[in-house]
Amino acid sequence: MKTIAKIIAYVLIALVLVAAVGLIYKFTNGFNEDFKTFYVEYAGKQILTADSKLDLKKAQTHTFTVKYTFDSEKSEPKDYKVKITPNITRDFDYTVNGEKYLFSKTGELTSAFGLEKEQSQFSLTLAADFDLQKALQSINGGKTVVIPADAETNNPYPYRLSVSSYNEKVVYHIDLKIVEADVTDITLNPSEIIFGGGSNTKPSEKYSIEYLLSGDATNLSDLSIDGVTQAKAGEKVTFKVTISDGNYSITGMRISVMNSADNVTITENNGVYSFTMPQGNVYVWVDFEYNAPPDKVMYGIGYDSLGWAGLSVVNLNCPAKAAAGESVTFTATVKPEYSSEYKISGINVEFSSGEAYIEDLQGNNGTYNFTMPDTELLEADGYITLMFYIIPIDM
């Protein structure tokens, strides 16, 4: 009897350990992030990744539930914070009653979304005619707002929903795209057709496919990706990547599924890549590497900052190396969630010794360009550094 009792005890302990590991795996996004003590749910799915994307339909109210992992019904309620700010892919100017403003400096857009915040959930209500122009008009008290015709095309997810725990130790950034509502409830009569908006999910719903570049691809311009941008769950998706510059190579590919930790396998056959579409919007990441010719010496490009904040507040996309005399293009903007606090007041290109090569590098809407020093200078120093000066927005 004692032996049986010991066996039962061991089995129970093993089950508890398995459950604990499963819980940790779930709330760390597959051991890839810190343990989440606070999370968000939408449409029955848990959002556990720090950064994600979500499509919201017009003419609907969208409800999000917030939960603390270890809370019970008897736990004292904890607060949380919600805000919506611009999410910049390509910045632009717009006018309010003829006065010019920069989208990245707009501040909060929360009031345009009809936010209703309750103890354990919040909701966003979108009008049937909601768009970027009307959102900006709403936060500007109904004044006349004019935006560029390509503003939404260049910024497919122009809004960032940030949901944080009461102590702001856990923050979820959810980039939002506002899409048209499904057309349902079609009523026919001899003289007219009446279309009614609804929220029923179509049995054959298509999910979006977005192709993204990563790695050393900043100066890679002669590139094409031929593939569909939508597919139904279970369909085979094929795509091809063509690079005309022989100095670049593909080092890897991966797929992330929005609001999911699902693993999707990519296969290759004679230069054609394929995968089976999961049930959700996906991002196909293509990793590149620059392979310098044998007679071309590459020098490193480093980054550093001075001032009131570090590079953690900056979206920076820049090659890690370049040849002497080569033109280098990079982008640098303050992340939307920090744009109301900080700004980049200047960027210097410096040698490793700290001596300035270019002082106060000028950019255009967050895009900068400079030419690497000549071989003699680089051989003496070995690498250069981009020094960012980041200061409060009101200075």
PDB file of N, CA and C in Angstrom, residues 145-190:
ATOM      1  N   VAL A 145     -10.010  68.871 -41.915  1.00  0.00           N
ATOM      2  CA  VAL A 145      -8.732  68.161 -41.960  1.00  0.00           C
ATOM      3  C   VAL A 145      -8.523  67.622 -43.370  1.00  0.00           C
ATOM      4  N   VAL A 146      -7.341  67.858 -43.911  1.00  0.00           N
ATOM      5  CA  VAL A 146      -6.975  67.345 -45.236  1.00  0.00           C
ATOM      6  C   VAL A 146      -5.709  66.515 -45.088  1.00  0.00           C
ATOM      7  N   ILE A 147      -5.763  65.258 -45.566  1.00  0.00           N
ATOM      8  CA  ILE A 147      -4.604  64.371 -45.507  1.00  0.00           C
ATOM      9  C   ILE A 147      -4.197  63.988 -46.929  1.00  0.00           C
ATOM     10  N   PRO A 148      -2.959  63.562 -47.138  1.00  0.00           N
ATOM     11  CA  PRO A 148      -2.533  63.124 -48.478  1.00  0.00           C
ATOM     12  C   PRO A 148      -3.360  61.931 -48.954  1.00  0.00           C
ATOM     13  N   ALA A 149      -3.535  61.807 -50.246  1.00  0.00           N
ATOM     14  CA  ALA A 149      -4.343  60.722 -50.811  1.00  0.00           C
ATOM     15  C   ALA A 149      -3.748  59.349 -50.507  1.00  0.00           C
ATOM     16  N   ASP A 150      -2.414  59.274 -50.362  1.00  0.00           N
ATOM     17  CA  ASP A 150      -1.764  57.980 -50.117  1.00  0.00           C
ATOM     18  C   ASP A 150      -1.416  57.752 -48.648  1.00  0.00           C
ATOM     19  N   ALA A 151      -1.971  58.549 -47.753  1.00  0.00           N
ATOM     20  CA  ALA A 151      -1.618  58.446 -46.331  1.00  0.00           C
ATOM     21  C   ALA A 151      -1.923  57.059 -45.769  1.00  0.00           C
ATOM     22  N   GLU A 152      -3.117  56.526 -46.065  1.00  0.00           N
ATOM     23  CA  GLU A 152      -3.480  55.214 -45.529  1.00  0.00           C
ATOM     24  C   GLU A 152      -2.804  54.089 -46.294  1.00  0.00           C
ATOM     25  N   THR A 153      -2.549  54.284 -47.590  1.00  0.00           N
ATOM     26  CA  THR A 153      -1.825  53.271 -48.360  1.00  0.00           C
ATOM     27  C   THR A 153      -0.406  53.106 -47.832  1.00  0.00           C
ATOM     28  N   ASN A 154       0.235  54.220 -47.512  1.00  0.00           N
ATOM     29  CA  ASN A 154       1.605  54.176 -46.998  1.00  0.00           C
ATOM     30  C   ASN A 154       1.676  53.788 -45.531  1.00  0.00           C
ATOM     31  N   ASN A 155       0.552  53.861 -44.841  1.00  0.00           N
ATOM     32  CA  ASN A 155       0.489  53.488 -43.418  1.00  0.00           C
ATOM     33  C   ASN A 155      -0.675  52.518 -43.223  1.00  0.00           C
ATOM     34  N   PRO A 156      -0.501  51.246 -43.607  1.00  0.00           N
ATOM     35  CA  PRO A 156      -1.616  50.290 -43.572  1.00  0.00           C
ATOM     36  C   PRO A 156      -2.161  50.034 -42.173  1.00  0.00           C
ATOM     37  N   TYR A 157      -1.321  50.183 -41.161  1.00  0.00           N
ATOM     38  CA  TYR A 157      -1.768  50.045 -39.766  1.00  0.00           C
ATOM     39  C   TYR A 157      -1.449  51.361 -39.057  1.00  0.00           C
ATOM     40  N   PRO A 158      -2.248  52.401 -39.272  1.00  0.00           N
ATOM     41  CA  PRO A 158      -1.877  53.742 -38.809  1.00  0.00           C
ATOM     42  C   PRO A 158      -2.144  54.024 -37.332  1.00  0.00           C
ATOM     43  N   TYR A 159      -2.713  53.061 -36.615  1.00  0.00           N
ATOM     44  CA  TYR A 159      -3.053  53.292 -35.207  1.00  0.00           C
ATOM     45  C   TYR A 159      -2.369  52.244 -34.339  1.00  0.00           C
ATOM     46  N   ARG A 160      -1.897  52.656 -33.163  1.00  0.00           N
ATOM     47  CA  ARG A 160      -1.314  51.709 -32.208  1.00  0.00           C
ATOM     48  C   ARG A 160      -2.109  51.743 -30.908  1.00  0.00           C
ATOM     49  N   LEU A 161      -2.721  50.612 -30.595  1.00  0.00           N
ATOM     50  CA  LEU A 161      -3.447  50.439 -29.341  1.00  0.00           C
ATOM     51  C   LEU A 161      -2.468  49.910 -28.299  1.00  0.00           C
ATOM     52  N   SER A 162      -2.277  50.655 -27.217  1.00  0.00           N
ATOM     53  CA  SER A 162      -1.374  50.248 -26.140  1.00  0.00           C
ATOM     54  C   SER A 162      -2.191  49.951 -24.892  1.00  0.00           C
ATOM     55  N   VAL A 163      -2.052  48.744 -24.380  1.00  0.00           N
ATOM     56  CA  VAL A 163      -2.772  48.316 -23.173  1.00  0.00           C
ATOM     57  C   VAL A 163      -1.719  47.912 -22.146  1.00  0.00           C
ATOM     58  N   SER A 164      -1.732  48.545 -20.992  1.00  0.00           N
ATOM     59  CA  SER A 164      -0.704  48.271 -19.991  1.00  0.00           C
ATOM     60  C   SER A 164      -1.324  47.921 -18.646  1.00  0.00           C
ATOM     61  N   SER A 165      -0.588  47.151 -17.862  1.00  0.00           N
ATOM     62  CA  SER A 165      -1.028  46.786 -16.516  1.00  0.00           C
ATOM     63  C   SER A 165      -1.004  48.007 -15.603  1.00  0.00           C
ATOM     64  N   TYR A 166      -1.530  47.859 -14.413  1.00  0.00           N
ATOM     65  CA  TYR A 166      -1.659  48.997 -13.499  1.00  0.00           C
ATOM     66  C   TYR A 166      -0.306  49.638 -13.175  1.00  0.00           C
ATOM     67  N   ASN A 167       0.760  48.812 -13.143  1.00  0.00           N
ATOM     68  CA  ASN A 167       2.090  49.344 -12.834  1.00  0.00           C
ATOM     69  C   ASN A 167       2.944  49.524 -14.089  1.00  0.00           C
ATOM     70  N   GLU A 168       2.339  49.286 -15.248  1.00  0.00           N
ATOM     71  CA  GLU A 168       2.985  49.466 -16.551  1.00  0.00           C
ATOM     72  C   GLU A 168       4.203  48.566 -16.756  1.00  0.00           C
ATOM     73  N   LYS A 169       4.292  47.464 -15.981  1.00  0.00           N
ATOM     74  CA  LYS A 169       5.387  46.520 -16.183  1.00  0.00           C
ATOM     75  C   LYS A 169       5.117  45.603 -17.372  1.00  0.00           C
ATOM     76  N   VAL A 170       3.844  45.450 -17.717  1.00  0.00           N
ATOM     77  CA  VAL A 170       3.462  44.665 -18.896  1.00  0.00           C
ATOM     78  C   VAL A 170       2.699  45.588 -19.845  1.00  0.00           C
ATOM     79  N   VAL A 171       3.176  45.702 -21.085  1.00  0.00           N
ATOM     80  CA  VAL A 171       2.538  46.573 -22.076  1.00  0.00           C
ATOM     81  C   VAL A 171       2.371  45.804 -23.374  1.00  0.00           C
ATOM     82  N   TYR A 172       1.171  45.861 -23.946  1.00  0.00           N
ATOM     83  CA  TYR A 172       0.907  45.248 -25.247  1.00  0.00           C
ATOM     84  C   TYR A 172       0.677  46.349 -26.276  1.00  0.00           C
ATOM     85  N   HIS A 173       1.417  46.282 -27.376  1.00  0.00           N
ATOM     86  CA  HIS A 173       1.238  47.217 -28.483  1.00  0.00           C
ATOM     87  C   HIS A 173       0.549  46.471 -29.621  1.00  0.00           C
ATOM     88  N   ILE A 174      -0.642  46.910 -29.974  1.00  0.00           N
ATOM     89  CA  ILE A 174      -1.427  46.250 -31.016  1.00  0.00           C
ATOM     90  C   ILE A 174      -1.667  47.252 -32.139  1.00  0.00           C
ATOM     91  N   ASP A 175      -1.033  47.027 -33.282  1.00  0.00           N
ATOM     92  CA  ASP A 175      -1.206  47.921 -34.420  1.00  0.00           C
ATOM     93  C   ASP A 175      -2.537  47.611 -35.109  1.00  0.00           C
ATOM     94  N   LEU A 176      -3.314  48.648 -35.373  1.00  0.00           N
ATOM     95  CA  LEU A 176      -4.682  48.471 -35.860  1.00  0.00           C
ATOM     96  C   LEU A 176      -4.837  48.918 -37.309  1.00  0.00           C
ATOM     97  N   LYS A 177      -5.564  48.102 -38.068  1.00  0.00           N
ATOM     98  CA  LYS A 177      -6.033  48.479 -39.399  1.00  0.00           C
ATOM     99  C   LYS A 177      -7.554  48.451 -39.363  1.00  0.00           C
ATOM    100  N   ILE A 178      -8.194  49.473 -39.906  1.00  0.00           N
ATOM    101  CA  ILE A 178      -9.661  49.536 -39.920  1.00  0.00           C
ATOM    102  C   ILE A 178     -10.130  49.111 -41.303  1.00  0.00           C
ATOM    103  N   VAL A 179     -10.955  48.071 -41.340  1.00  0.00           N
ATOM    104  CA  VAL A 179     -11.396  47.502 -42.616  1.00  0.00           C
ATOM    105  C   VAL A 179     -12.915  47.583 -42.726  1.00  0.00           C
ATOM    106  N   GLU A 180     -13.412  47.377 -43.945  1.00  0.00           N
ATOM    107  CA  GLU A 180     -14.841  47.432 -44.190  1.00  0.00           C
ATOM    108  C   GLU A 180     -15.549  46.262 -43.521  1.00  0.00           C
ATOM    109  N   ALA A 181     -16.780  46.502 -43.053  1.00  0.00           N
ATOM    110  CA  ALA A 181     -17.582  45.439 -42.456  1.00  0.00           C
ATOM    111  C   ALA A 181     -18.092  44.505 -43.542  1.00  0.00           C
ATOM    112  N   ASP A 182     -18.333  43.245 -43.172  1.00  0.00           N
ATOM    113  CA  ASP A 182     -18.933  42.302 -44.110  1.00  0.00           C
ATOM    114  C   ASP A 182     -20.331  42.770 -44.497  1.00  0.00           C
ATOM    115  N   VAL A 183     -20.720  42.467 -45.712  1.00  0.00           N
ATOM    116  CA  VAL A 183     -22.092  42.751 -46.150  1.00  0.00           C
ATOM    117  C   VAL A 183     -22.909  41.480 -45.983  1.00  0.00           C
ATOM    118  N   THR A 184     -23.906  41.544 -45.110  1.00  0.00           N
ATOM    119  CA  THR A 184     -24.771  40.393 -44.848  1.00  0.00           C
ATOM    120  C   THR A 184     -26.217  40.856 -44.840  1.00  0.00           C
ATOM    121  N   ASP A 185     -27.115  39.967 -44.490  1.00  0.00           N
ATOM    122  CA  ASP A 185     -28.544  40.289 -44.370  1.00  0.00           C
ATOM    123  C   ASP A 185     -29.057  40.976 -45.635  1.00  0.00           C
ATOM    124  N   ILE A 186     -28.808  40.378 -46.795  1.00  0.00           N
ATOM    125  CA  ILE A 186     -29.273  40.963 -48.043  1.00  0.00           C
ATOM    126  C   ILE A 186     -30.757  40.645 -48.235  1.00  0.00           C
ATOM    127  N   THR A 187     -31.578  41.684 -48.354  1.00  0.00           N
ATOM    128  CA  THR A 187     -33.023  41.529 -48.547  1.00  0.00           C
ATOM    129  C   THR A 187     -33.383  41.944 -49.965  1.00  0.00           C
ATOM    130  N   LEU A 188     -34.042  41.058 -50.696  1.00  0.00           N
ATOM    131  CA  LEU A 188     -34.428  41.344 -52.068  1.00  0.00           C
ATOM    132  C   LEU A 188     -35.930  41.605 -52.162  1.00  0.00           C
ATOM    133  N   ASN A 189     -36.301  42.578 -52.997  1.00  0.00           N
ATOM    134  CA  ASN A 189     -37.702  42.727 -53.375  1.00  0.00           C
ATOM    135  C   ASN A 189     -37.729  43.172 -54.826  1.00  0.00           C
ATOM    136  N   PRO A 190     -38.857  43.210 -55.490  1.00  0.00           N
ATOM    137  CA  PRO A 190     -38.891  43.479 -56.932  1.00  0.00           C
ATOM    138  C   PRO A 190     -38.269  44.802 -57.343  1.00  0.00           C
TER     139      PRO A 190
END
